[in-house]
Amino acid sequence: MTLRELTHHQTARIVALRVDPVEARWLRALGVAEGVAVTVLRAGPFRGPLQVRVGERTAFAIDRALAGSIDVDPAGAAE
Amino acid sequence: MSHHHHGDEHLLGDDAPAVLLLGRPNAGKSSVYNRLTGAHAKVGNFPGVTVDILSADLPLPGSQKLARVLDLPGVYSLDVTLDPGTDEGVARSFLDRVIAEKTRAVLVQVLDASQLAAGLALTRELLARPLPLLVVLTQRDVVLAEGRLLSVAPLVKALGVPVVAINAHDPSTRATLLTAIAALVAEALPGERPAPSWSADELAHQAITDAPVVTEEALERRDRTAQLDRVLLHPVAGPVLFLGLMIGLFAAVYAVADPVSSVLDVGVQRLGALAERLLGDGLLGSFVADGLLGGAGTVLAFLPQIVILTAAMELLDASGYLARGAFLIDGALRPFGLGGRAFVPMLTAHACAVPAIAATRIVRDPLERLTVILALPLLACSARIPTYGLVLAAFFGGRPVLQATLFVALYLSGIVASVVVSMVLRRSATRGRRLPLVLEMPAYRSPDPRAIARACWVAGKRFVRDVGTVILACGAVLWVLLHVPSPGAPADPHPTAASAMERSVGASVGRALEPITRPLGFDWRINVGLLGSFGARELMVGTLGVISGIENADEHPESLATRLRTARDSEGHPRYTTRTGVSLLVFFVFACQCMSTLAAIRRETRSWRWVGFVVVYTYALAWVAAFVASRVAGLLGLG
């Protein structure tokens, strides 16, 4: 499933970034990388971006299109 | 926006070793810079950068030499950049240049200790650069207040570079930093460092540990940003609060700036009167009074707005709220090809395009920022109002309902036009990759007042230097156009202000333009008014007044309105009709009749090409729209 489909307040682990390689490297530099735990906190109004906690201490607004290209695994979060 | 970065040569290039401050956005870099440099700062000219590159020369303890501290834009990564025009791209090319030219330089990474793991990813990249590195941990007080302990020893051991932890509020911070930097400057260049064997997460867990006793208060502190977000990002309360805040900001720019501008205006008029008394009321006196002092007054009148808006932007940004505002409004603006950060400049442009263009610096995506800059001049700024009022009174007098309806329609057309133009530009002139929105929503912080004061000072200085000079030059040229007689004009037996203007170079230009403007119903007099209002839209009323032989038309617009309505041509037909009024209004909606806006566009895009682009597209749009409006008005039976 993708980050976009994740239920709010449910934690999952990023398994793949399905974007072009430069964009993927840039996301990893920001901390949005494979293996990192993510939680969708809320969605912005008017089909706006998602507020996502990435790792333990950082939060990002991520637009829905991009969130739809980030594969996550809710089962992996427990590890 | 150009992607060629010609850095100001003063930033680098002589003996002083360069101290480059680097760090993620929101890491506290500008606070560290302020602590270090106090009041000194030079602003570097970098095209397209949304953050000024500041520099200051500092004496280092135990050394005769000065070091040059440079505050580079915040970056998440130096190895990967999505676009060379972003702040990240600029910081990277700057660093690459320093390394390629073998400039004596040291790196200082400012790292938010409360986000240690994230910041260490950048440290890893910096360690791969062949320059001495110092890591400065900020927000130590926040870490402690949240019931955690910070120890630098594991970091020093793993990174192999000096690490200091500071409190921005501690007065000894400056000495600590200077000592550490002096030691760094004295260091030999590092050879190739071994590949890092640490993981950012593990290292962060070693450096930051829970305090033996974690108080209730500390636990509450940890949760504070989430608590505030629950209110400020609430699906209903969030947008309401955001809109309220934005309306307040708009009102401040609109209302506070206006009286200040009036006071400045009176001062400039007094000086003008004094100049005319000293220099006589001939051409020289008039040039100094109207041409030069008038232009200087225009520049000064913008300053309060620039300062208010800069302070507000800095406050919003430094507190962490700006990212929340963008989050709330982003969805509504996406369909128009704009992101959440474009909202603030677009709103401010309803007061004045000049501060709004400066405020586009909060839009980080270079192509989106350019789009906003190019579309902003279409929004109905406050200077259009006297002109709208005059034209409405002149051509629609006695029909208050129609006047009010038209007034609202004029406002809305500005909004619709700017949105449509943005969408068209995004598919044509500013087409290109749109950066994906990944916007950090930092923890809420109390802003550093000194950093805000510094930003206001820098913005004001930059405006006077870069925009002010262009406004002054344009004002002088306009004065010459409207006051100097056209070569070959016959001698004037009874010179008056009106006859002087009729014989001016500007009148010749106005007559030469008649073939183009006749389909819109504009004669040379209106053309001269349009020319005069290029200095500032509100001058339209005064210029039309002078040419119609009415003194002080600004204060008594009704007499000018009557004069316009009753003017007859040589055959006794009315010179202007309701249709003239309609097309003039529509023309004013679209035409970028404002040299100050153009000067601001030149400043922010660093290019005359985009200035030319705005002139051409807004005037072409104005002509076509005015022509169509005039035809439609004819079809509707308006005389």
XYZ file of C-alpha atoms in Angstrom:
718
model
C 0.000 0.000 0.000
C 1.073 3.610 -0.361
C 1.577 6.365 2.181
C -1.478 8.073 0.732
C -3.730 5.139 1.660
C -2.388 4.783 5.183
C -4.985 5.320 7.916
C -4.307 8.446 9.974
C -2.273 7.849 13.159
C -1.245 4.410 11.916
C 2.516 3.870 11.746
C 4.177 2.042 8.860
C 7.648 1.610 7.442
C 8.697 2.971 4.028
C 9.563 0.076 1.691
C 10.056 1.817 -1.683
C 10.191 5.257 -3.297
C 8.643 4.971 -6.763
C 9.916 8.303 -8.124
C 12.758 9.252 -10.466
C 16.235 8.462 -9.090
C 17.257 12.092 -8.412
C 14.037 12.776 -6.567
C 14.484 9.564 -4.571
C 18.006 10.600 -3.517
C 16.699 14.017 -2.539
C 13.920 12.458 -0.440
C 16.442 10.201 1.296
C 18.576 13.254 2.094
C 15.526 14.810 3.745
C 15.056 11.693 5.832
C 12.226 10.171 3.789
C 14.049 6.895 3.148
C 13.398 3.160 2.950
C 13.109 1.598 6.404
C 12.056 4.833 8.122
C 8.863 4.805 10.212
C 6.118 7.157 9.020
C 2.780 8.209 10.527
C 0.136 10.277 8.738
C -1.012 12.851 11.294
C -3.683 14.677 9.276
C -4.628 15.879 5.808
C -4.787 19.512 4.681
C -8.159 20.975 3.625
C -9.330 21.011 -0.042
C -7.569 17.715 -0.779
C -4.368 19.361 0.435
C -1.090 17.703 1.458
C -0.636 15.135 4.209
C 1.185 15.981 7.429
C 3.502 13.041 7.980
C 5.781 12.319 10.905
C 8.997 10.863 9.533
C 11.266 9.046 11.952
C 11.006 10.109 15.559
C 11.183 13.880 15.518
C 10.543 15.360 12.092
C 7.251 16.238 10.376
C 6.728 17.087 6.716
C 3.837 18.242 4.568
C 3.885 15.859 1.602
C 1.578 16.332 -1.371
C -0.863 13.545 -2.169
C 0.606 12.751 -5.568
C 4.014 12.095 -4.039
C 2.497 10.209 -1.100
C 0.885 7.925 -3.671
C 4.364 7.027 -4.976
C 5.757 6.047 -1.588
C 5.133 2.378 -0.726
C 4.746 1.558 2.951
C 4.289 -1.589 5.004
C 2.168 -1.216 8.158
C 3.288 -4.649 9.413
C 6.937 -3.564 9.316
C 6.364 -0.809 11.863
C 6.301 -3.151 14.844
C 9.927 -4.217 14.412
C 15.375 33.655 -13.067
C 18.875 33.126 -14.297
C 20.729 30.034 -13.286
C 24.135 31.607 -13.733
C 25.454 32.581 -10.385
C 27.739 35.536 -10.479
C 28.429 35.924 -6.809
C 29.391 39.323 -5.586
C 33.147 39.414 -5.768
C 33.333 40.983 -2.327
C 32.028 37.769 -0.804
C 35.185 35.877 -1.604
C 38.455 36.538 -3.234
C 40.879 38.267 -0.856
C 43.004 37.087 2.035
C 40.420 36.692 4.761
C 39.680 33.027 5.414
C 36.025 32.262 4.743
C 33.856 30.734 7.469
C 30.856 29.165 5.736
C 27.772 28.659 7.890
C 25.741 25.723 6.612
C 22.768 23.820 7.946
C 19.272 22.564 7.349
C 16.529 25.188 7.139
C 15.199 26.013 10.644
C 18.432 24.806 12.296
C 19.039 28.229 13.857
C 21.671 29.439 11.422
C 20.579 33.069 11.339
C 20.607 33.202 15.148
C 24.168 31.861 15.190
C 25.148 34.378 12.507
C 23.635 37.200 14.529
C 25.382 36.059 17.712
C 28.705 35.974 15.893
C 28.592 39.161 13.896
C 26.484 41.583 15.931
C 25.608 44.565 13.773
C 27.891 43.923 10.823
C 26.474 42.503 7.638
C 26.958 42.949 3.941
C 24.340 41.552 1.625
C 25.622 39.554 -1.301
C 23.910 39.794 -4.649
C 22.902 36.347 -5.713
C 20.358 36.035 -8.479
C 17.247 34.086 -7.714
C 18.133 33.297 -4.117
C 15.257 33.662 -1.718
C 17.574 34.104 1.227
C 20.187 36.829 1.297
C 23.758 35.639 1.589
C 25.078 37.830 4.375
C 28.725 38.309 5.139
C 30.716 40.050 7.839
C 34.403 40.367 8.675
C 35.329 39.351 12.207
C 38.548 39.530 14.222
C 39.400 36.088 15.608
C 40.871 35.675 19.108
C 44.641 35.151 19.081
C 44.989 36.159 15.453
C 45.763 39.405 13.635
C 43.658 38.332 10.700
C 40.008 38.923 10.025
C 37.785 36.030 9.057
C 34.856 36.464 6.692
C 31.720 34.789 7.992
C 29.193 33.883 5.280
C 25.646 32.806 5.980
C 24.645 30.417 3.182
C 21.021 29.422 2.448
C 19.625 26.464 4.413
C 20.081 23.083 2.731
C 18.917 19.536 3.375
C 21.605 18.075 1.181
C 24.625 19.236 -0.794
C 24.951 16.074 -2.845
C 21.471 16.053 -4.330
C 19.744 19.140 -5.658
C 16.533 19.063 -7.627
C 17.111 22.363 -9.405
C 20.202 24.590 -9.605
C 17.969 27.648 -9.083
C 16.862 26.617 -5.603
C 18.600 27.909 -2.496
C 20.101 24.453 -2.128
C 21.540 24.642 -5.647
C 23.057 28.048 -4.953
C 24.639 26.940 -1.669
C 26.091 23.913 -3.402
C 27.563 25.842 -6.340
C 29.034 28.320 -3.875
C 30.734 25.558 -1.924
C 31.928 23.859 -5.115
C 33.477 27.133 -6.198
C 35.247 27.576 -2.866
C 36.727 24.081 -3.185
C 37.627 24.428 -6.880
C 39.353 27.781 -6.364
C 41.132 26.468 -3.260
C 39.896 29.452 -1.261
C 40.987 29.315 2.381
C 37.748 28.262 4.019
C 36.304 26.327 6.930
C 32.826 24.850 7.291
C 30.584 25.393 10.284
C 27.511 23.201 10.344
C 24.677 24.570 12.466
C 22.731 21.557 13.674
C 19.478 21.573 15.632
C 20.198 19.226 18.561
C 16.499 18.421 18.895
C 16.642 16.985 15.343
C 20.049 15.400 15.687
C 19.643 12.340 13.441
C 18.279 14.409 10.546
C 21.125 16.916 10.795
C 23.791 14.195 10.928
C 22.844 13.175 7.368
C 24.167 16.557 6.223
C 27.239 16.163 8.457
C 28.051 12.980 6.542
C 28.055 14.965 3.276
C 30.158 17.769 4.741
C 32.764 15.307 6.036
C 33.342 14.267 2.427
C 34.466 17.829 1.576
C 38.222 18.531 1.947
C 37.736 21.391 4.412
C 37.961 21.674 8.219
C 34.549 21.223 9.825
C 33.030 22.402 13.096
C 29.605 21.182 14.242
C 27.600 23.667 16.321
C 24.630 22.142 18.132
C 21.835 24.652 18.741
C 18.665 24.325 20.840
C 20.535 22.730 23.732
C 18.079 24.494 26.050
C 15.120 22.893 24.234
C 16.662 19.429 24.553
C 17.224 19.975 28.289
C 13.746 21.409 28.838
C 12.296 18.283 27.241
C 13.988 16.172 29.925
C 16.893 14.873 27.854
C 20.641 15.025 28.250
C 22.994 16.056 25.483
C 26.561 14.827 25.446
C 28.964 15.839 22.713
C 31.645 13.222 23.511
C 30.127 10.396 21.403
C 29.778 12.829 18.501
C 33.374 14.080 18.701
C 34.585 10.492 18.837
C 32.516 9.241 15.912
C 32.771 12.292 13.652
C 36.416 13.115 14.319
C 35.714 16.863 14.219
C 35.143 19.447 16.988
C 31.567 19.752 18.268
C 30.198 22.527 20.506
C 26.730 22.789 22.006
C 25.313 26.279 22.541
C 22.320 28.106 23.938
C 21.266 30.967 21.716
C 20.287 32.966 24.822
C 23.551 32.474 26.699
C 25.796 35.593 26.562
C 28.989 33.490 26.528
C 27.923 31.869 23.241
C 29.808 34.332 21.086
C 33.149 33.750 22.843
C 32.648 29.966 22.679
C 31.962 30.114 18.956
C 34.828 32.495 18.173
C 37.350 30.345 20.050
C 36.189 27.213 18.248
C 36.311 28.954 14.854
C 39.794 30.375 15.536
C 41.057 26.866 16.310
C 39.414 25.612 13.129
C 40.984 28.310 10.951
C 44.401 27.416 12.380
C 43.843 23.747 11.462
C 45.633 22.231 8.498
C 43.460 21.042 5.627
C 42.213 17.564 6.395
C 43.301 14.788 4.114
C 40.681 12.430 2.830
C 38.642 11.354 5.831
C 37.813 7.679 6.307
C 34.308 6.677 5.210
C 31.946 7.185 8.172
C 31.207 3.969 10.060
C 28.374 5.391 12.163
C 24.640 5.394 11.630
C 22.898 8.717 12.201
C 20.109 7.167 14.267
C 22.426 5.202 16.558
C 24.749 8.142 17.034
C 21.804 10.405 17.885
C 20.660 7.895 20.510
C 24.134 7.870 22.059
C 24.376 11.666 22.185
C 20.869 12.366 23.428
C 19.557 10.289 26.301
C 16.647 10.561 28.708
C 17.462 12.432 31.897
C 17.457 10.206 35.041
C 14.353 12.036 36.200
C 11.924 13.284 33.555
C 9.501 15.781 35.052
C 5.838 16.107 34.151
C 6.622 19.516 32.694
C 9.330 18.083 30.447
C 6.945 15.461 29.087
C 4.465 18.217 28.350
C 7.191 20.186 26.538
C 7.882 17.198 24.296
C 4.264 17.194 23.236
C 3.894 20.943 22.771
C 4.185 21.139 18.977
C 1.670 18.307 18.553
C -0.708 20.066 20.980
C -0.443 23.367 19.118
C -0.912 21.598 15.793
C -4.144 20.087 17.078
C -5.534 23.627 17.348
C -3.712 25.487 14.571
C -4.248 22.709 12.026
C -7.773 21.829 13.150
C -9.939 21.220 10.047
C -12.252 24.141 10.908
C -10.432 26.334 13.406
C -7.134 26.076 11.500
C -8.222 27.713 8.233
C -10.305 30.299 10.124
C -7.306 31.308 12.266
C -5.062 31.373 9.206
C -7.427 33.609 7.234
C -7.846 35.892 10.254
C -4.088 36.203 10.590
C -3.679 36.915 6.880
C -6.424 39.554 6.911
C -4.709 41.158 9.912
C -1.411 41.180 8.048
C -3.068 42.657 4.970
C -4.758 45.322 7.092
C -1.401 46.184 8.680
C 0.297 46.685 5.333
C -2.701 48.625 4.039
C -3.559 50.709 7.089
C -0.279 51.258 8.940
C 1.648 51.972 5.783
C -0.821 54.565 4.554
C -0.520 57.230 7.312
C 3.256 56.815 7.369
C 3.304 57.354 3.631
C 1.118 60.465 3.993
C 3.472 61.952 6.558
C 6.418 61.273 4.264
C 4.439 62.776 1.400
C 3.829 66.025 3.293
C 7.538 66.186 4.127
C 8.497 65.693 0.493
C 6.014 68.380 -0.597
C 7.482 70.854 1.927
C 10.977 70.096 0.634
C 9.672 70.541 -2.908
C 8.214 73.941 -2.061
C 11.517 74.892 -0.451
C 13.408 73.768 -3.560
C 11.144 75.852 -5.788
C 11.660 78.874 -3.547
C 15.457 78.443 -3.662
C 15.743 77.495 -7.326
C 12.824 79.463 -8.764
C 9.744 77.954 -10.366
C 11.502 77.457 -13.677
C 12.493 74.108 -15.126
C 15.310 73.491 -12.600
C 13.117 74.118 -9.558
C 10.375 71.957 -11.008
C 12.840 69.188 -11.851
C 14.199 69.081 -8.309
C 10.739 69.417 -6.698
C 8.702 67.079 -8.904
C 11.273 64.964 -10.708
C 13.777 64.142 -7.984
C 12.032 64.734 -4.649
C 8.806 63.228 -5.963
C 10.701 60.080 -6.903
C 12.480 59.986 -3.543
C 9.091 60.351 -1.841
C 7.760 57.376 -3.797
C 10.726 55.273 -2.668
C 10.316 56.284 0.984
C 6.559 55.692 0.894
C 7.169 52.012 0.103
C 9.604 51.514 2.976
C 7.096 51.074 5.834
C 5.231 48.419 3.846
C 8.445 46.570 3.040
C 9.508 46.612 6.691
C 6.112 45.548 8.069
C 5.830 42.716 5.595
C 9.405 41.537 6.151
C 8.897 41.492 9.918
C 5.666 39.527 9.497
C 7.246 36.998 7.109
C 10.227 36.480 9.411
C 7.969 36.080 12.445
C 5.776 33.555 10.660
C 8.767 31.661 9.319
C 10.865 31.629 12.492
C 7.917 30.626 14.705
C 7.213 27.622 12.489
C 3.754 28.866 11.504
C 4.499 29.703 7.864
C 4.812 26.017 6.961
C 1.439 25.425 8.678
C -0.189 28.232 6.697
C 1.156 26.753 3.469
C -0.162 23.330 4.547
C -3.645 24.770 5.105
C -3.975 26.694 1.838
C -1.980 24.457 -0.500
C -4.928 22.299 -1.557
C -6.968 25.324 -2.595
C -4.181 26.773 -4.759
C -2.939 23.530 -6.400
C -5.518 23.542 -9.234
C -4.048 26.889 -10.370
C -0.497 25.623 -10.533
C 0.481 27.453 -7.340
C 1.536 26.152 -3.950
C 0.579 27.238 -0.449
C 3.456 29.663 -0.066
C 2.236 31.792 -2.987
C -0.756 32.904 -0.952
C 0.938 35.570 1.154
C 2.415 37.582 -1.756
C -0.829 37.292 -3.733
C -2.832 38.655 -0.833
C -0.355 41.441 -0.108
C -0.415 42.535 -3.741
C -3.926 43.841 -3.132
C -2.284 46.514 -1.007
C 0.775 47.002 -3.203
C 2.681 44.871 -5.688
C 6.085 46.187 -4.621
C 6.298 44.618 -1.127
C 4.429 41.596 -2.511
C 7.150 40.974 -5.075
C 9.738 41.101 -2.286
C 7.558 38.660 -0.308
C 7.703 36.058 -3.102
C 11.015 35.068 -1.509
C 9.048 32.712 0.708
C 8.179 30.667 -2.412
C 11.108 28.248 -2.660
C 10.335 26.658 -6.040
C 12.136 28.944 -8.553
C 9.664 28.534 -11.426
C 6.655 28.899 -9.178
C 8.173 32.016 -7.655
C 8.776 33.494 -11.106
C 5.170 32.730 -12.076
C 3.884 34.553 -9.005
C 6.135 37.556 -9.658
C 4.898 37.811 -13.247
C 1.201 37.479 -12.351
C 1.197 39.766 -9.274
C 0.942 43.098 -11.146
C -2.587 42.145 -12.281
C -4.048 42.163 -8.768
C -5.951 45.324 -7.854
C -3.508 47.317 -5.713
C -4.578 50.290 -3.596
C -3.053 52.791 -6.049
C -5.614 51.845 -8.689
C -8.479 52.983 -6.458
C -8.267 56.787 -7.009
C -8.137 56.207 -10.753
C -11.063 53.791 -10.663
C -12.918 56.325 -8.524
C -12.266 59.203 -10.924
C -13.200 57.296 -14.052
C -16.306 55.866 -12.407
C -17.362 59.345 -11.240
C -16.656 60.891 -14.627
C -18.451 58.387 -16.794
C -20.992 56.755 -14.511
C -21.897 59.717 -12.273
C -25.407 59.574 -10.797
C -25.558 55.780 -11.120
C -24.250 54.617 -7.711
C -25.388 50.993 -8.062
C -23.635 50.609 -11.416
C -20.550 52.327 -9.962
C -20.420 49.943 -7.011
C -20.988 46.899 -9.220
C -18.230 47.963 -11.580
C -15.902 48.583 -8.656
C -16.372 45.030 -7.354
C -16.056 43.683 -10.891
C -12.722 45.494 -11.315
C -11.397 43.899 -8.127
C -12.533 40.436 -9.124
C -11.166 40.767 -12.665
C -7.722 41.331 -11.166
C -7.960 38.070 -9.201
C -9.355 36.072 -12.120
C -6.780 37.534 -14.514
C -3.826 36.727 -12.244
C -5.003 33.155 -11.684
C -5.626 32.575 -15.398
C -2.282 34.143 -16.305
C -0.509 31.925 -13.718
C -2.070 28.842 -15.263
C -1.117 29.935 -18.781
C 2.447 30.849 -17.746
C 2.920 27.472 -16.037
C 2.151 25.877 -19.397
C 4.311 28.284 -21.426
C 6.913 30.808 -20.240
C 7.537 29.217 -16.835
C 6.872 25.628 -17.854
C 9.159 23.122 -16.225
C 9.437 20.593 -13.491
C 7.388 21.385 -10.472
C 9.230 20.500 -7.314
C 7.274 17.944 -5.296
C 5.924 19.446 -2.107
C 7.907 18.105 0.804
C 7.773 20.891 3.314
C 9.269 20.505 6.743
C 6.861 21.458 9.514
C 9.352 22.407 12.225
C 8.696 22.471 15.955
C 7.179 25.766 17.122
C 9.830 28.140 18.435
C 9.877 31.646 19.837
C 11.540 33.814 17.176
C 14.787 35.678 17.820
C 13.892 39.395 17.759
C 17.430 40.336 16.741
C 17.295 38.110 13.675
C 13.975 39.716 12.698
C 15.338 43.240 13.179
C 18.325 42.285 11.041
C 16.067 40.941 8.283
C 14.002 44.164 8.249
C 17.115 46.292 8.087
C 18.549 44.214 5.241
C 15.267 44.249 3.297
C 14.905 48.032 3.651
C 18.474 48.645 2.581
C 18.147 46.285 -0.352
C 14.957 48.000 -1.476
C 16.405 51.507 -1.371
C 19.605 50.386 -3.117
C 18.135 48.228 -5.861
C 14.579 49.432 -6.386
C 14.954 53.030 -5.216
C 17.611 53.902 -7.758
C 15.496 52.616 -10.651
C 12.435 54.527 -9.393
C 14.479 57.736 -9.138
C 15.820 57.337 -12.655
C 12.354 56.590 -14.108
C 10.881 59.569 -12.246
C 13.494 61.877 -13.747
C 12.829 60.563 -17.279
C 9.058 61.007 -16.850
C 9.563 64.541 -15.592
C 11.555 65.373 -18.720
C 8.810 63.866 -20.907
C 6.053 65.937 -19.334
C 7.862 69.241 -18.763
C 10.465 69.782 -21.438
C 9.034 71.318 -24.615
C 9.114 69.192 -27.710
C 11.851 70.322 -30.122
C 10.265 72.484 -32.807
C 7.181 73.347 -30.771
C 6.072 76.945 -31.462
C 6.700 79.562 -28.774
C 3.976 79.784 -26.145
C 2.436 83.279 -25.919
C 0.512 82.619 -22.665
C 2.303 79.820 -20.856
C 0.186 77.832 -18.391
C 0.696 74.416 -16.853
C -1.772 73.011 -19.375
C -0.184 74.630 -22.406
C 3.309 73.646 -21.254
C 2.216 70.032 -21.016
C 0.494 70.269 -24.408
C 3.806 71.294 -25.941
C 5.883 68.705 -24.053
C 7.751 65.738 -25.453
C 5.169 63.618 -23.635
C 2.323 65.219 -25.600
C 4.156 64.392 -28.844
C 4.477 60.820 -27.634
C 0.778 60.849 -26.708
C -0.145 62.083 -30.204
C 2.147 59.511 -31.815
C 0.336 56.799 -29.842
C -3.140 57.961 -30.960
C -3.365 55.523 -33.909
C -2.833 52.632 -31.471
C -5.159 53.915 -28.773
C -7.961 55.335 -30.974
C -9.798 51.972 -31.186
C -10.021 52.152 -27.390
C -11.372 55.704 -27.517
C -8.231 57.291 -25.974
C -7.037 60.614 -27.405
C -3.594 62.089 -26.788
C -4.725 63.699 -23.527
C -5.617 60.347 -21.992
C -2.370 58.959 -23.416
C -0.425 61.675 -21.588
C -2.363 60.799 -18.432
C -1.372 57.164 -18.894
C 2.231 58.217 -19.436
C 2.156 60.374 -16.294
C 0.610 57.588 -14.251
C 3.446 55.255 -15.185
C 5.394 56.917 -12.356
C 2.603 55.808 -10.042
C -1.003 55.027 -10.935
C -2.386 57.650 -8.601
C -0.679 60.339 -10.732
C -3.252 59.683 -13.478
C -5.744 61.996 -11.789
C -3.250 64.823 -11.307
C -1.826 64.560 -14.834
C -5.269 64.535 -16.455
C -6.129 67.490 -14.246
C -3.144 69.555 -15.398
C -3.814 68.817 -19.033
C -7.501 69.696 -18.634
C -6.509 72.976 -16.972
C -7.666 72.058 -13.470
C -5.331 72.657 -10.553
C -5.360 70.184 -7.650
C -7.543 67.641 -9.378
C -6.444 65.195 -6.662
C -8.363 67.125 -4.042
C -11.374 67.993 -6.200
C -11.884 65.128 -8.596
C -15.518 66.073 -9.233
C -14.521 69.184 -11.230
C -12.197 67.061 -13.382
C -14.965 64.491 -13.737
C -17.351 67.218 -14.978
C -14.688 68.556 -17.344
C -14.101 65.102 -18.834
C -17.824 64.475 -19.237
C -18.554 67.805 -20.917
C -15.440 68.071 -23.110
C -16.332 68.528 -26.802
C -14.194 68.102 -29.878
C -13.929 70.735 -32.615
C -17.156 69.451 -34.204
C -19.105 69.631 -30.966
C -19.276 65.873 -30.314
C -18.463 64.695 -26.788
C -14.748 63.953 -26.646
C -15.194 61.030 -24.244
C -18.130 58.661 -23.945
C -19.186 56.024 -21.447
C -17.427 53.518 -23.685
C -14.177 55.480 -23.243
C -14.671 55.113 -19.487
C -15.260 51.372 -19.748
C -12.190 50.773 -21.870
C -10.045 53.032 -19.660
C -11.088 51.082 -16.559
C -10.395 47.752 -18.215
C -7.050 49.056 -19.470
C -6.089 49.967 -15.892
C -6.992 46.498 -14.608
C -4.384 44.829 -16.812
C -1.656 47.338 -17.716
C 1.378 47.329 -15.435
C 1.252 51.116 -15.079
C 3.873 51.275 -12.364
C 7.608 51.831 -12.644
C 8.100 50.782 -9.009
C 6.609 47.354 -9.701
C 8.862 46.979 -12.722
C 11.881 48.015 -10.659
C 10.947 45.434 -8.023
C 10.585 42.735 -10.688
C 13.999 43.673 -11.998
C 15.414 43.327 -8.480
C 13.900 39.947 -7.722
C 14.480 38.318 -11.122
C 17.824 40.047 -11.711
C 16.797 40.456 -15.324
C 15.419 43.210 -17.562
C 14.111 40.451 -19.822
C 11.310 39.565 -17.394
C 10.566 43.261 -16.913
C 10.128 43.519 -20.693
C 7.989 40.397 -20.623
C 5.642 41.898 -18.022
C 5.392 45.194 -19.924
C 4.601 43.471 -23.214
C 2.104 40.945 -21.883
C 0.229 43.291 -19.554
C -0.108 46.049 -22.179
C -1.104 43.618 -24.917
C -3.673 42.086 -22.562
C -4.854 45.564 -21.541
C -5.304 46.672 -25.144
C -7.198 43.565 -26.216
C -9.401 43.528 -23.109
C -10.142 47.268 -23.361
C -10.986 46.882 -27.048
C -13.342 43.971 -26.370
C -14.925 45.781 -23.419
C -15.471 48.897 -25.534
C -17.181 46.819 -28.281
C -19.326 44.968 -25.759
C -20.307 48.267 -24.148
C -21.293 49.501 -27.631
C -23.412 46.414 -28.217
C -25.096 46.962 -24.848
C -26.068 50.422 -26.085
C -23.748 52.470 -23.860
C -23.007 55.734 -25.675
